[in-house]
PDB file of C-alpha atoms in Angstrom:
ATOM      1  CA  MET A   1     -27.400  21.755  22.166  1.00  0.00           C
ATOM      2  CA  GLU A   2     -30.681  19.831  22.028  1.00  0.00           C
ATOM      3  CA  GLY A   3     -30.734  20.095  18.257  1.00  0.00           C
ATOM      4  CA  LYS A   4     -27.153  18.878  17.981  1.00  0.00           C
ATOM      5  CA  GLU A   5     -27.822  15.923  20.257  1.00  0.00           C
ATOM      6  CA  GLU A   6     -30.792  14.983  18.066  1.00  0.00           C
ATOM      7  CA  ASP A   7     -28.601  15.202  14.961  1.00  0.00           C
ATOM      8  CA  VAL A   8     -26.055  12.913  16.572  1.00  0.00           C
ATOM      9  CA  ARG A   9     -28.735  10.414  17.593  1.00  0.00           C
ATOM     10  CA  VAL A  10     -30.283  10.357  14.138  1.00  0.00           C
ATOM     11  CA  GLY A  11     -26.900  10.212  12.440  1.00  0.00           C
ATOM     12  CA  ALA A  12     -25.803   7.249  14.538  1.00  0.00           C
ATOM     13  CA  ASN A  13     -28.928   5.288  13.590  1.00  0.00           C
ATOM     14  CA  LYS A  14     -29.496   6.493  10.069  1.00  0.00           C
ATOM     15  CA  PHE A  15     -27.675   3.592   8.442  1.00  0.00           C
ATOM     16  CA  PRO A  16     -28.157   0.545  10.696  1.00  0.00           C
ATOM     17  CA  GLU A  17     -26.780  -2.841   9.672  1.00  0.00           C
ATOM     18  CA  ARG A  18     -29.811  -4.849   8.560  1.00  0.00           C
ATOM     19  CA  GLN A  19     -28.481  -7.504   6.221  1.00  0.00           C
ATOM     20  CA  PRO A  20     -28.134 -11.113   7.443  1.00  0.00           C
ATOM     21  CA  ILE A  21     -24.804 -12.888   7.218  1.00  0.00           C
ATOM     22  CA  GLY A  22     -23.940 -14.003   3.713  1.00  0.00           C
ATOM     23  CA  THR A  23     -25.833 -11.315   1.819  1.00  0.00           C
ATOM     24  CA  SER A  24     -24.716  -8.213   0.036  1.00  0.00           C
ATOM     25  CA  ALA A  25     -25.354  -4.702   1.348  1.00  0.00           C
ATOM     26  CA  GLN A  26     -28.550  -3.603   3.088  1.00  0.00           C
ATOM     27  CA  SER A  27     -31.809  -3.444   1.146  1.00  0.00           C
ATOM     28  CA  ASP A  28     -31.986   0.330   0.735  1.00  0.00           C
ATOM     29  CA  LYS A  29     -28.506   1.382  -0.295  1.00  0.00           C
ATOM     30  CA  ASP A  30     -27.442   4.836   0.756  1.00  0.00           C
ATOM     31  CA  TYR A  31     -24.419   4.686  -1.540  1.00  0.00           C
ATOM     32  CA  ASN A  32     -23.441   3.620  -5.036  1.00  0.00           C
ATOM     33  CA  GLU A  33     -21.321   0.481  -5.309  1.00  0.00           C
ATOM     34  CA  PRO A  34     -18.839   0.991  -8.170  1.00  0.00           C
ATOM     35  CA  PRO A  35     -19.314  -1.653 -10.869  1.00  0.00           C
ATOM     36  CA  PRO A  36     -16.539  -4.268 -11.225  1.00  0.00           C
ATOM     37  CA  ALA A  37     -13.789  -3.174 -13.564  1.00  0.00           C
ATOM     38  CA  PRO A  38     -13.509  -5.211 -16.781  1.00  0.00           C
ATOM     39  CA  LEU A  39     -10.634  -7.660 -16.977  1.00  0.00           C
ATOM     40  CA  PHE A  40      -9.368  -6.087 -20.185  1.00  0.00           C
ATOM     41  CA  GLU A  41     -10.155  -2.527 -21.192  1.00  0.00           C
ATOM     42  CA  PRO A  42      -8.346  -1.793 -24.481  1.00  0.00           C
ATOM     43  CA  GLY A  43      -9.918   1.656 -24.670  1.00  0.00           C
ATOM     44  CA  GLU A  44      -7.723   2.767 -21.772  1.00  0.00           C
ATOM     45  CA  LEU A  45      -4.679   2.568 -23.997  1.00  0.00           C
ATOM     46  CA  SER A  46      -5.902   5.516 -26.047  1.00  0.00           C
ATOM     47  CA  SER A  47      -6.781   7.660 -23.033  1.00  0.00           C
ATOM     48  CA  TRP A  48      -4.431  10.337 -21.702  1.00  0.00           C
ATOM     49  CA  SER A  49      -5.775   9.828 -18.171  1.00  0.00           C
ATOM     50  CA  PHE A  50      -4.455   6.257 -18.301  1.00  0.00           C
ATOM     51  CA  TYR A  51      -0.892   7.382 -19.028  1.00  0.00           C
ATOM     52  CA  ARG A  52      -1.177  10.326 -16.647  1.00  0.00           C
ATOM     53  CA  ALA A  53      -2.066   7.887 -13.861  1.00  0.00           C
ATOM     54  CA  GLY A  54       0.954   5.732 -14.735  1.00  0.00           C
ATOM     55  CA  ILE A  55       3.241   8.771 -14.672  1.00  0.00           C
ATOM     56  CA  ALA A  56       1.811   9.721 -11.274  1.00  0.00           C
ATOM     57  CA  GLU A  57       2.619   6.227  -9.970  1.00  0.00           C
ATOM     58  CA  PHE A  58       6.152   6.462 -11.373  1.00  0.00           C
ATOM     59  CA  VAL A  59       6.863   9.858  -9.805  1.00  0.00           C
ATOM     60  CA  ALA A  60       5.278   8.926  -6.473  1.00  0.00           C
ATOM     61  CA  THR A  61       7.288   5.700  -6.189  1.00  0.00           C
ATOM     62  CA  PHE A  62      10.438   7.567  -7.242  1.00  0.00           C
ATOM     63  CA  LEU A  63       9.949  10.115  -4.454  1.00  0.00           C
ATOM     64  CA  PHE A  64       9.038   7.381  -1.997  1.00  0.00           C
ATOM     65  CA  LEU A  65      12.293   5.484  -2.608  1.00  0.00           C
ATOM     66  CA  TYR A  66      14.366   8.654  -2.702  1.00  0.00           C
ATOM     67  CA  ILE A  67      13.239   9.915   0.714  1.00  0.00           C
ATOM     68  CA  THR A  68      13.049   6.566   2.498  1.00  0.00           C
ATOM     69  CA  ILE A  69      16.286   5.011   1.226  1.00  0.00           C
ATOM     70  CA  LEU A  70      18.150   8.250   1.910  1.00  0.00           C
ATOM     71  CA  THR A  71      16.768   8.156   5.455  1.00  0.00           C
ATOM     72  CA  VAL A  72      17.981   4.578   5.877  1.00  0.00           C
ATOM     73  CA  MET A  73      21.406   5.553   4.523  1.00  0.00           C
ATOM     74  CA  GLY A  74      21.674   8.396   7.016  1.00  0.00           C
ATOM     75  CA  PHE A  75      20.806   6.037   9.847  1.00  0.00           C
ATOM     76  CA  PHE A  76      23.519   3.525   8.949  1.00  0.00           C
ATOM     77  CA  LYS A  77      26.081   6.188   8.105  1.00  0.00           C
ATOM     78  CA  SER A  78      26.133   7.773  11.555  1.00  0.00           C
ATOM     79  CA  PRO A  79      28.638   6.223  13.995  1.00  0.00           C
ATOM     80  CA  SER A  80      26.254   6.988  16.850  1.00  0.00           C
ATOM     81  CA  LYS A  81      22.710   5.748  16.352  1.00  0.00           C
ATOM     82  CA  CYS A  82      21.574   8.146  19.073  1.00  0.00           C
ATOM     83  CA  ALA A  83      22.438  11.023  16.740  1.00  0.00           C
ATOM     84  CA  THR A  84      20.163   9.725  13.954  1.00  0.00           C
ATOM     85  CA  VAL A  85      16.421   9.452  13.512  1.00  0.00           C
ATOM     86  CA  GLY A  86      16.543   5.878  14.801  1.00  0.00           C
ATOM     87  CA  VAL A  87      14.276   3.000  13.806  1.00  0.00           C
ATOM     88  CA  GLN A  88      11.234   5.081  14.742  1.00  0.00           C
ATOM     89  CA  GLY A  89      12.404   7.813  12.383  1.00  0.00           C
ATOM     90  CA  ILE A  90      12.825   5.330   9.543  1.00  0.00           C
ATOM     91  CA  ALA A  91       9.318   4.023  10.168  1.00  0.00           C
ATOM     92  CA  TRP A  92       7.997   7.591  10.165  1.00  0.00           C
ATOM     93  CA  ALA A  93       9.784   8.303   6.890  1.00  0.00           C
ATOM     94  CA  PHE A  94       8.060   5.370   5.199  1.00  0.00           C
ATOM     95  CA  GLY A  95       4.661   6.023   6.751  1.00  0.00           C
ATOM     96  CA  GLY A  96       4.853   9.784   6.315  1.00  0.00           C
ATOM     97  CA  MET A  97       5.790   9.559   2.659  1.00  0.00           C
ATOM     98  CA  ILE A  98       2.932   7.167   1.971  1.00  0.00           C
ATOM     99  CA  PHE A  99       0.556   9.563   3.719  1.00  0.00           C
ATOM    100  CA  ALA A 100       1.768  12.526   1.655  1.00  0.00           C
ATOM    101  CA  LEU A 101       1.956  10.677  -1.667  1.00  0.00           C
ATOM    102  CA  VAL A 102      -1.424   8.966  -1.340  1.00  0.00           C
ATOM    103  CA  TYR A 103      -2.918  12.372  -0.583  1.00  0.00           C
ATOM    104  CA  CYS A 104      -1.255  13.841  -3.679  1.00  0.00           C
ATOM    105  CA  THR A 105      -2.049  11.063  -6.157  1.00  0.00           C
ATOM    106  CA  ALA A 106      -5.321   9.522  -4.926  1.00  0.00           C
ATOM    107  CA  GLY A 107      -7.393  11.601  -7.327  1.00  0.00           C
ATOM    108  CA  ILE A 108      -5.167  10.785 -10.304  1.00  0.00           C
ATOM    109  CA  SER A 109      -4.136   7.131 -10.036  1.00  0.00           C
ATOM    110  CA  GLY A 110      -5.714   6.003  -6.791  1.00  0.00           C
ATOM    111  CA  GLY A 111      -2.398   6.443  -4.963  1.00  0.00           C
ATOM    112  CA  HIS A 112      -1.254   2.814  -5.008  1.00  0.00           C
ATOM    113  CA  ILE A 113       2.564   3.317  -4.971  1.00  0.00           C
ATOM    114  CA  ASN A 114       2.880  -0.415  -4.308  1.00  0.00           C
ATOM    115  CA  PRO A 115       2.413  -3.463  -6.585  1.00  0.00           C
ATOM    116  CA  ALA A 116       0.859  -5.384  -3.683  1.00  0.00           C
ATOM    117  CA  VAL A 117      -1.840  -2.727  -3.249  1.00  0.00           C
ATOM    118  CA  THR A 118      -2.448  -2.744  -7.003  1.00  0.00           C
ATOM    119  CA  PHE A 119      -2.680  -6.549  -6.988  1.00  0.00           C
ATOM    120  CA  GLY A 120      -5.145  -6.581  -4.101  1.00  0.00           C
ATOM    121  CA  LEU A 121      -7.367  -3.974  -5.735  1.00  0.00           C
ATOM    122  CA  PHE A 122      -7.192  -5.886  -9.024  1.00  0.00           C
ATOM    123  CA  LEU A 123      -8.400  -9.068  -7.306  1.00  0.00           C
ATOM    124  CA  ALA A 124     -11.315  -7.055  -5.926  1.00  0.00           C
ATOM    125  CA  ARG A 125     -12.081  -5.861  -9.474  1.00  0.00           C
ATOM    126  CA  LYS A 126     -11.336  -2.240  -8.616  1.00  0.00           C
ATOM    127  CA  LEU A 127      -9.189  -1.827 -11.732  1.00  0.00           C
ATOM    128  CA  SER A 128      -8.560  -3.680 -14.987  1.00  0.00           C
ATOM    129  CA  LEU A 129      -5.681  -6.054 -15.663  1.00  0.00           C
ATOM    130  CA  THR A 130      -4.418  -3.580 -18.264  1.00  0.00           C
ATOM    131  CA  ARG A 131      -4.133  -0.810 -15.701  1.00  0.00           C
ATOM    132  CA  ALA A 132      -2.789  -3.115 -12.980  1.00  0.00           C
ATOM    133  CA  VAL A 133       0.110  -4.319 -15.144  1.00  0.00           C
ATOM    134  CA  PHE A 134       0.875  -0.773 -16.284  1.00  0.00           C
ATOM    135  CA  TYR A 135       0.874   0.512 -12.697  1.00  0.00           C
ATOM    136  CA  ILE A 136       3.207  -2.248 -11.491  1.00  0.00           C
ATOM    137  CA  ILE A 137       5.685  -1.571 -14.312  1.00  0.00           C
ATOM    138  CA  MET A 138       5.693   2.167 -13.604  1.00  0.00           C
ATOM    139  CA  GLN A 139       6.033   1.597  -9.861  1.00  0.00           C
ATOM    140  CA  CYS A 140       9.059  -0.653 -10.360  1.00  0.00           C
ATOM    141  CA  LEU A 141      10.695   1.797 -12.758  1.00  0.00           C
ATOM    142  CA  GLY A 142      10.111   4.659 -10.329  1.00  0.00           C
ATOM    143  CA  ALA A 143      11.607   2.651  -7.476  1.00  0.00           C
ATOM    144  CA  ILE A 144      14.728   1.814  -9.496  1.00  0.00           C
ATOM    145  CA  CYS A 145      15.227   5.462 -10.418  1.00  0.00           C
ATOM    146  CA  GLY A 146      14.673   6.622  -6.841  1.00  0.00           C
ATOM    147  CA  ALA A 147      17.241   4.195  -5.430  1.00  0.00           C
ATOM    148  CA  GLY A 148      19.612   5.099  -8.274  1.00  0.00           C
ATOM    149  CA  VAL A 149      19.511   8.799  -7.385  1.00  0.00           C
ATOM    150  CA  VAL A 150      20.303   7.953  -3.753  1.00  0.00           C
ATOM    151  CA  LYS A 151      23.308   5.925  -4.900  1.00  0.00           C
ATOM    152  CA  GLY A 152      24.424   8.888  -7.013  1.00  0.00           C
ATOM    153  CA  PHE A 153      24.338  11.127  -3.937  1.00  0.00           C
ATOM    154  CA  MET A 154      26.032   8.650  -1.614  1.00  0.00           C
ATOM    155  CA  GLY A 155      28.694   7.379  -4.031  1.00  0.00           C
ATOM    156  CA  HIS A 156      29.179   3.790  -5.159  1.00  0.00           C
ATOM    157  CA  LYS A 157      31.525   2.713  -2.367  1.00  0.00           C
ATOM    158  CA  GLN A 158      29.601   4.254   0.512  1.00  0.00           C
ATOM    159  CA  TYR A 159      26.256   3.120  -0.868  1.00  0.00           C
ATOM    160  CA  GLU A 160      27.381  -0.511  -0.955  1.00  0.00           C
ATOM    161  CA  LEU A 161      29.076  -0.250   2.434  1.00  0.00           C
ATOM    162  CA  LEU A 162      25.823   0.951   4.014  1.00  0.00           C
ATOM    163  CA  GLY A 163      23.748  -1.841   2.454  1.00  0.00           C
ATOM    164  CA  GLY A 164      21.902   0.187  -0.153  1.00  0.00           C
ATOM    165  CA  GLY A 165      18.637   0.092   1.797  1.00  0.00           C
ATOM    166  CA  ALA A 166      18.061  -3.406   0.401  1.00  0.00           C
ATOM    167  CA  ASN A 167      15.697  -5.847   2.086  1.00  0.00           C
ATOM    168  CA  PHE A 168      16.882  -9.210   3.353  1.00  0.00           C
ATOM    169  CA  VAL A 169      16.024 -11.543   6.210  1.00  0.00           C
ATOM    170  CA  SER A 170      18.024 -10.513   9.271  1.00  0.00           C
ATOM    171  CA  HIS A 171      20.419 -12.837  11.064  1.00  0.00           C
ATOM    172  CA  GLY A 172      18.635 -14.983  13.626  1.00  0.00           C
ATOM    173  CA  TYR A 173      15.439 -15.288  11.574  1.00  0.00           C
ATOM    174  CA  THR A 174      14.537 -17.988   9.060  1.00  0.00           C
ATOM    175  CA  LYS A 175      13.208 -17.385   5.574  1.00  0.00           C
ATOM    176  CA  GLY A 176       9.878 -18.651   6.842  1.00  0.00           C
ATOM    177  CA  ASP A 177       9.924 -15.949   9.514  1.00  0.00           C
ATOM    178  CA  GLY A 178      10.608 -13.337   6.870  1.00  0.00           C
ATOM    179  CA  LEU A 179       7.866 -14.640   4.589  1.00  0.00           C
ATOM    180  CA  GLY A 180       5.355 -14.666   7.436  1.00  0.00           C
ATOM    181  CA  ALA A 181       6.276 -11.127   8.468  1.00  0.00           C
ATOM    182  CA  GLU A 182       5.797  -9.884   4.905  1.00  0.00           C
ATOM    183  CA  ILE A 183       2.439 -11.647   4.555  1.00  0.00           C
ATOM    184  CA  VAL A 184       1.014 -10.263   7.790  1.00  0.00           C
ATOM    185  CA  GLY A 185       2.512  -6.802   7.278  1.00  0.00           C
ATOM    186  CA  THR A 186       1.068  -6.496   3.786  1.00  0.00           C
ATOM    187  CA  PHE A 187      -2.275  -7.809   5.002  1.00  0.00           C
ATOM    188  CA  VAL A 188      -2.416  -4.968   7.531  1.00  0.00           C
ATOM    189  CA  LEU A 189      -1.610  -2.400   4.841  1.00  0.00           C
ATOM    190  CA  VAL A 190      -3.972  -3.645   2.126  1.00  0.00           C
ATOM    191  CA  TYR A 191      -6.820  -4.283   4.563  1.00  0.00           C
ATOM    192  CA  THR A 192      -6.428  -0.677   5.732  1.00  0.00           C
ATOM    193  CA  VAL A 193      -6.543   0.494   2.109  1.00  0.00           C
ATOM    194  CA  PHE A 194      -9.799  -1.398   1.503  1.00  0.00           C
ATOM    195  CA  SER A 195     -11.357  -0.094   4.705  1.00  0.00           C
ATOM    196  CA  ALA A 196     -10.280   3.508   4.141  1.00  0.00           C
ATOM    197  CA  THR A 197     -11.632   3.588   0.582  1.00  0.00           C
ATOM    198  CA  ASP A 198     -14.828   1.570   1.108  1.00  0.00           C
ATOM    199  CA  ALA A 199     -17.739   3.204  -0.746  1.00  0.00           C
ATOM    200  CA  LYS A 200     -20.206   2.111   1.931  1.00  0.00           C
ATOM    201  CA  ARG A 201     -18.199   3.681   4.718  1.00  0.00           C
ATOM    202  CA  ASN A 202     -17.552   6.845   2.740  1.00  0.00           C
ATOM    203  CA  ALA A 203     -21.302   7.338   2.404  1.00  0.00           C
ATOM    204  CA  ARG A 204     -21.810   7.063   6.147  1.00  0.00           C
ATOM    205  CA  ASP A 205     -18.832   9.092   7.312  1.00  0.00           C
ATOM    206  CA  SER A 206     -18.241  12.163   5.182  1.00  0.00           C
ATOM    207  CA  HIS A 207     -14.794  12.693   6.679  1.00  0.00           C
ATOM    208  CA  VAL A 208     -13.461   9.291   5.567  1.00  0.00           C
ATOM    209  CA  PRO A 209     -12.403  10.265   2.002  1.00  0.00           C
ATOM    210  CA  ILE A 210     -10.461  13.245   3.345  1.00  0.00           C
ATOM    211  CA  LEU A 211      -8.696  11.253   6.043  1.00  0.00           C
ATOM    212  CA  ALA A 212      -8.080   8.095   3.969  1.00  0.00           C
ATOM    213  CA  PRO A 213      -4.325   8.762   3.440  1.00  0.00           C
ATOM    214  CA  LEU A 214      -3.797   9.091   7.196  1.00  0.00           C
ATOM    215  CA  PRO A 215      -4.708   5.529   8.302  1.00  0.00           C
ATOM    216  CA  ILE A 216      -2.892   4.113   5.271  1.00  0.00           C
ATOM    217  CA  GLY A 217       0.307   5.978   6.142  1.00  0.00           C
ATOM    218  CA  PHE A 218      -0.086   5.102   9.812  1.00  0.00           C
ATOM    219  CA  ALA A 219      -0.489   1.410   8.932  1.00  0.00           C
ATOM    220  CA  VAL A 220       2.812   1.559   7.010  1.00  0.00           C
ATOM    221  CA  PHE A 221       4.464   3.231  10.012  1.00  0.00           C
ATOM    222  CA  LEU A 222       3.251   0.578  12.469  1.00  0.00           C
ATOM    223  CA  VAL A 223       4.199  -2.340  10.227  1.00  0.00           C
ATOM    224  CA  HIS A 224       7.707  -0.908   9.864  1.00  0.00           C
ATOM    225  CA  LEU A 225       8.080  -0.633  13.630  1.00  0.00           C
ATOM    226  CA  ALA A 226       7.191  -4.311  13.953  1.00  0.00           C
ATOM    227  CA  THR A 227       9.135  -5.842  11.061  1.00  0.00           C
ATOM    228  CA  ILE A 228      12.229  -3.687  10.480  1.00  0.00           C
ATOM    229  CA  PRO A 229      14.193  -6.034  12.795  1.00  0.00           C
ATOM    230  CA  ILE A 230      13.072  -9.069  10.752  1.00  0.00           C
ATOM    231  CA  THR A 231      13.239  -8.089   7.071  1.00  0.00           C
ATOM    232  CA  GLY A 232      13.870  -4.356   7.053  1.00  0.00           C
ATOM    233  CA  THR A 233      10.177  -4.287   6.055  1.00  0.00           C
ATOM    234  CA  GLY A 234       9.352  -4.724   2.414  1.00  0.00           C
ATOM    235  CA  ILE A 235       5.537  -4.987   2.081  1.00  0.00           C
ATOM    236  CA  ASN A 236       6.144  -3.277  -1.269  1.00  0.00           C
ATOM    237  CA  PRO A 237       7.731  -5.351  -4.055  1.00  0.00           C
ATOM    238  CA  ALA A 238       8.716  -2.262  -6.050  1.00  0.00           C
ATOM    239  CA  ARG A 239      10.603  -0.834  -3.066  1.00  0.00           C
ATOM    240  CA  SER A 240      12.462  -4.123  -2.545  1.00  0.00           C
ATOM    241  CA  LEU A 241      13.199  -4.607  -6.254  1.00  0.00           C
ATOM    242  CA  GLY A 242      14.452  -1.049  -6.801  1.00  0.00           C
ATOM    243  CA  ALA A 243      16.871  -1.254  -3.880  1.00  0.00           C
ATOM    244  CA  ALA A 244      18.039  -4.758  -4.886  1.00  0.00           C
ATOM    245  CA  ILE A 245      18.763  -3.770  -8.492  1.00  0.00           C
ATOM    246  CA  ILE A 246      20.808  -0.719  -7.519  1.00  0.00           C
ATOM    247  CA  PHE A 247      22.576  -2.511  -4.630  1.00  0.00           C
ATOM    248  CA  ASP A 248      23.056  -5.656  -6.777  1.00  0.00           C
ATOM    249  CA  LYS A 249      24.584  -7.993  -4.201  1.00  0.00           C
ATOM    250  CA  ASP A 250      23.805 -11.656  -3.535  1.00  0.00           C
ATOM    251  CA  ARG A 251      22.468 -10.840  -0.075  1.00  0.00           C
ATOM    252  CA  ALA A 252      19.631  -8.813  -1.568  1.00  0.00           C
ATOM    253  CA  TRP A 253      18.854 -11.242  -4.414  1.00  0.00           C
ATOM    254  CA  ASP A 254      18.858 -14.385  -2.240  1.00  0.00           C
ATOM    255  CA  ASP A 255      15.755 -13.238  -0.370  1.00  0.00           C
ATOM    256  CA  GLN A 256      14.106 -11.215  -3.154  1.00  0.00           C
ATOM    257  CA  TRP A 257      11.401 -13.828  -3.735  1.00  0.00           C
ATOM    258  CA  ILE A 258      10.173 -13.302  -0.168  1.00  0.00           C
ATOM    259  CA  PHE A 259       9.441  -9.651  -0.904  1.00  0.00           C
ATOM    260  CA  TRP A 260       7.243 -10.568  -3.851  1.00  0.00           C
ATOM    261  CA  VAL A 261       5.538 -13.765  -2.707  1.00  0.00           C
ATOM    262  CA  GLY A 262       4.846 -12.474   0.824  1.00  0.00           C
ATOM    263  CA  PRO A 263       3.229  -9.154  -0.177  1.00  0.00           C
ATOM    264  CA  PHE A 264       1.171 -10.733  -2.946  1.00  0.00           C
ATOM    265  CA  ILE A 265      -0.169 -13.420  -0.591  1.00  0.00           C
ATOM    266  CA  GLY A 266      -0.900 -10.793   2.064  1.00  0.00           C
ATOM    267  CA  ALA A 267      -2.688  -8.584  -0.458  1.00  0.00           C
ATOM    268  CA  ALA A 268      -4.772 -11.504  -1.743  1.00  0.00           C
ATOM    269  CA  LEU A 269      -5.792 -12.482   1.798  1.00  0.00           C
ATOM    270  CA  ALA A 270      -6.777  -8.897   2.589  1.00  0.00           C
ATOM    271  CA  ALA A 271      -8.871  -8.677  -0.582  1.00  0.00           C
ATOM    272  CA  VAL A 272     -10.660 -11.951   0.191  1.00  0.00           C
ATOM    273  CA  TYR A 273     -11.218 -10.993   3.826  1.00  0.00           C
ATOM    274  CA  HIS A 274     -12.643  -7.569   3.045  1.00  0.00           C
ATOM    275  CA  GLN A 275     -14.773  -8.526   0.043  1.00  0.00           C
ATOM    276  CA  ILE A 276     -16.117 -11.879   1.246  1.00  0.00           C
ATOM    277  CA  ILE A 277     -16.108 -11.677   5.045  1.00  0.00           C
ATOM    278  CA  ILE A 278     -16.534  -7.990   5.823  1.00  0.00           C
ATOM    279  CA  ARG A 279     -18.604  -6.907   2.838  1.00  0.00           C
ATOM    280  CA  ALA A 280     -20.060 -10.345   1.961  1.00  0.00           C
ATOM    281  CA  ILE A 281     -20.521  -9.094  -1.600  1.00  0.00           C
ATOM    282  CA  PRO A 282     -20.152 -12.353  -3.591  1.00  0.00           C
ATOM    283  CA  PHE A 283     -22.372 -14.581  -1.408  1.00  0.00           C
ATOM    284  CA  LYS A 284     -25.977 -13.816  -2.290  1.00  0.00           C
ATOM    285  CA  ALA A 285     -27.547 -10.855  -4.001  1.00  0.00           C
ATOM    286  CA  ARG A 286     -30.950  -9.611  -2.910  1.00  0.00           C
ATOM    287  CA  ALA A 287     -33.859 -10.499  -5.163  1.00  0.00           C
TER     288      ALA A 287
END
């Protein structure tokens, strides 16, 4: 036990925070900071790994919409809400699918499954504009196909009667309320993504890369619990767009801008907060 206690003591103090406010990482780095991705990387277009990553994003978003929208449909279809999974079950469906899909695709595409996540990581120079645009297109296509399969199962009439899983601002809330909920909810998600995938933290805590999908999925679950009553919870423009296109009613299209503007603002704020405040990377490099 004495040896283990010594290991714990040394491990806890092995990587102390030594840098003053406004500087980059500590003087003796115990990790490798990935270089910023180029804005344009034409060479990616001739690489199979580039297209494989896009396919992974398409399939993951397809499965995400299929499971989650079908769960929402089952909730609204039942005459007794006590006999369904309830709001908590819907939140678990969204969070659980993100957990599973990020785990499956993280090593292939990074496991974004969300244009807002892709946008935030692009702002932090974690991927090129070429890849970011490709990911967002594939995510949206996957979401449309996923919602379309659900409609095929449910039937046109029943699907429309049950609302199609589309996002819109609920009665009793203003569009400003909905926009604010989407901004804060997406901030929580994207900030969790940055924290869970931080190279500096991964170097200090060897378990972080393995557990990264768990906090990301749990963040999605918690945000859904909070904002389902307000907007049905978008925080993912592809999810909102896919459901709106297949549902195709004015109610979904009237508020569609909220589910793009809100998540993109939230993602941008999370990127700025993590990179500039938490990591302080752009302020001053060490001589």
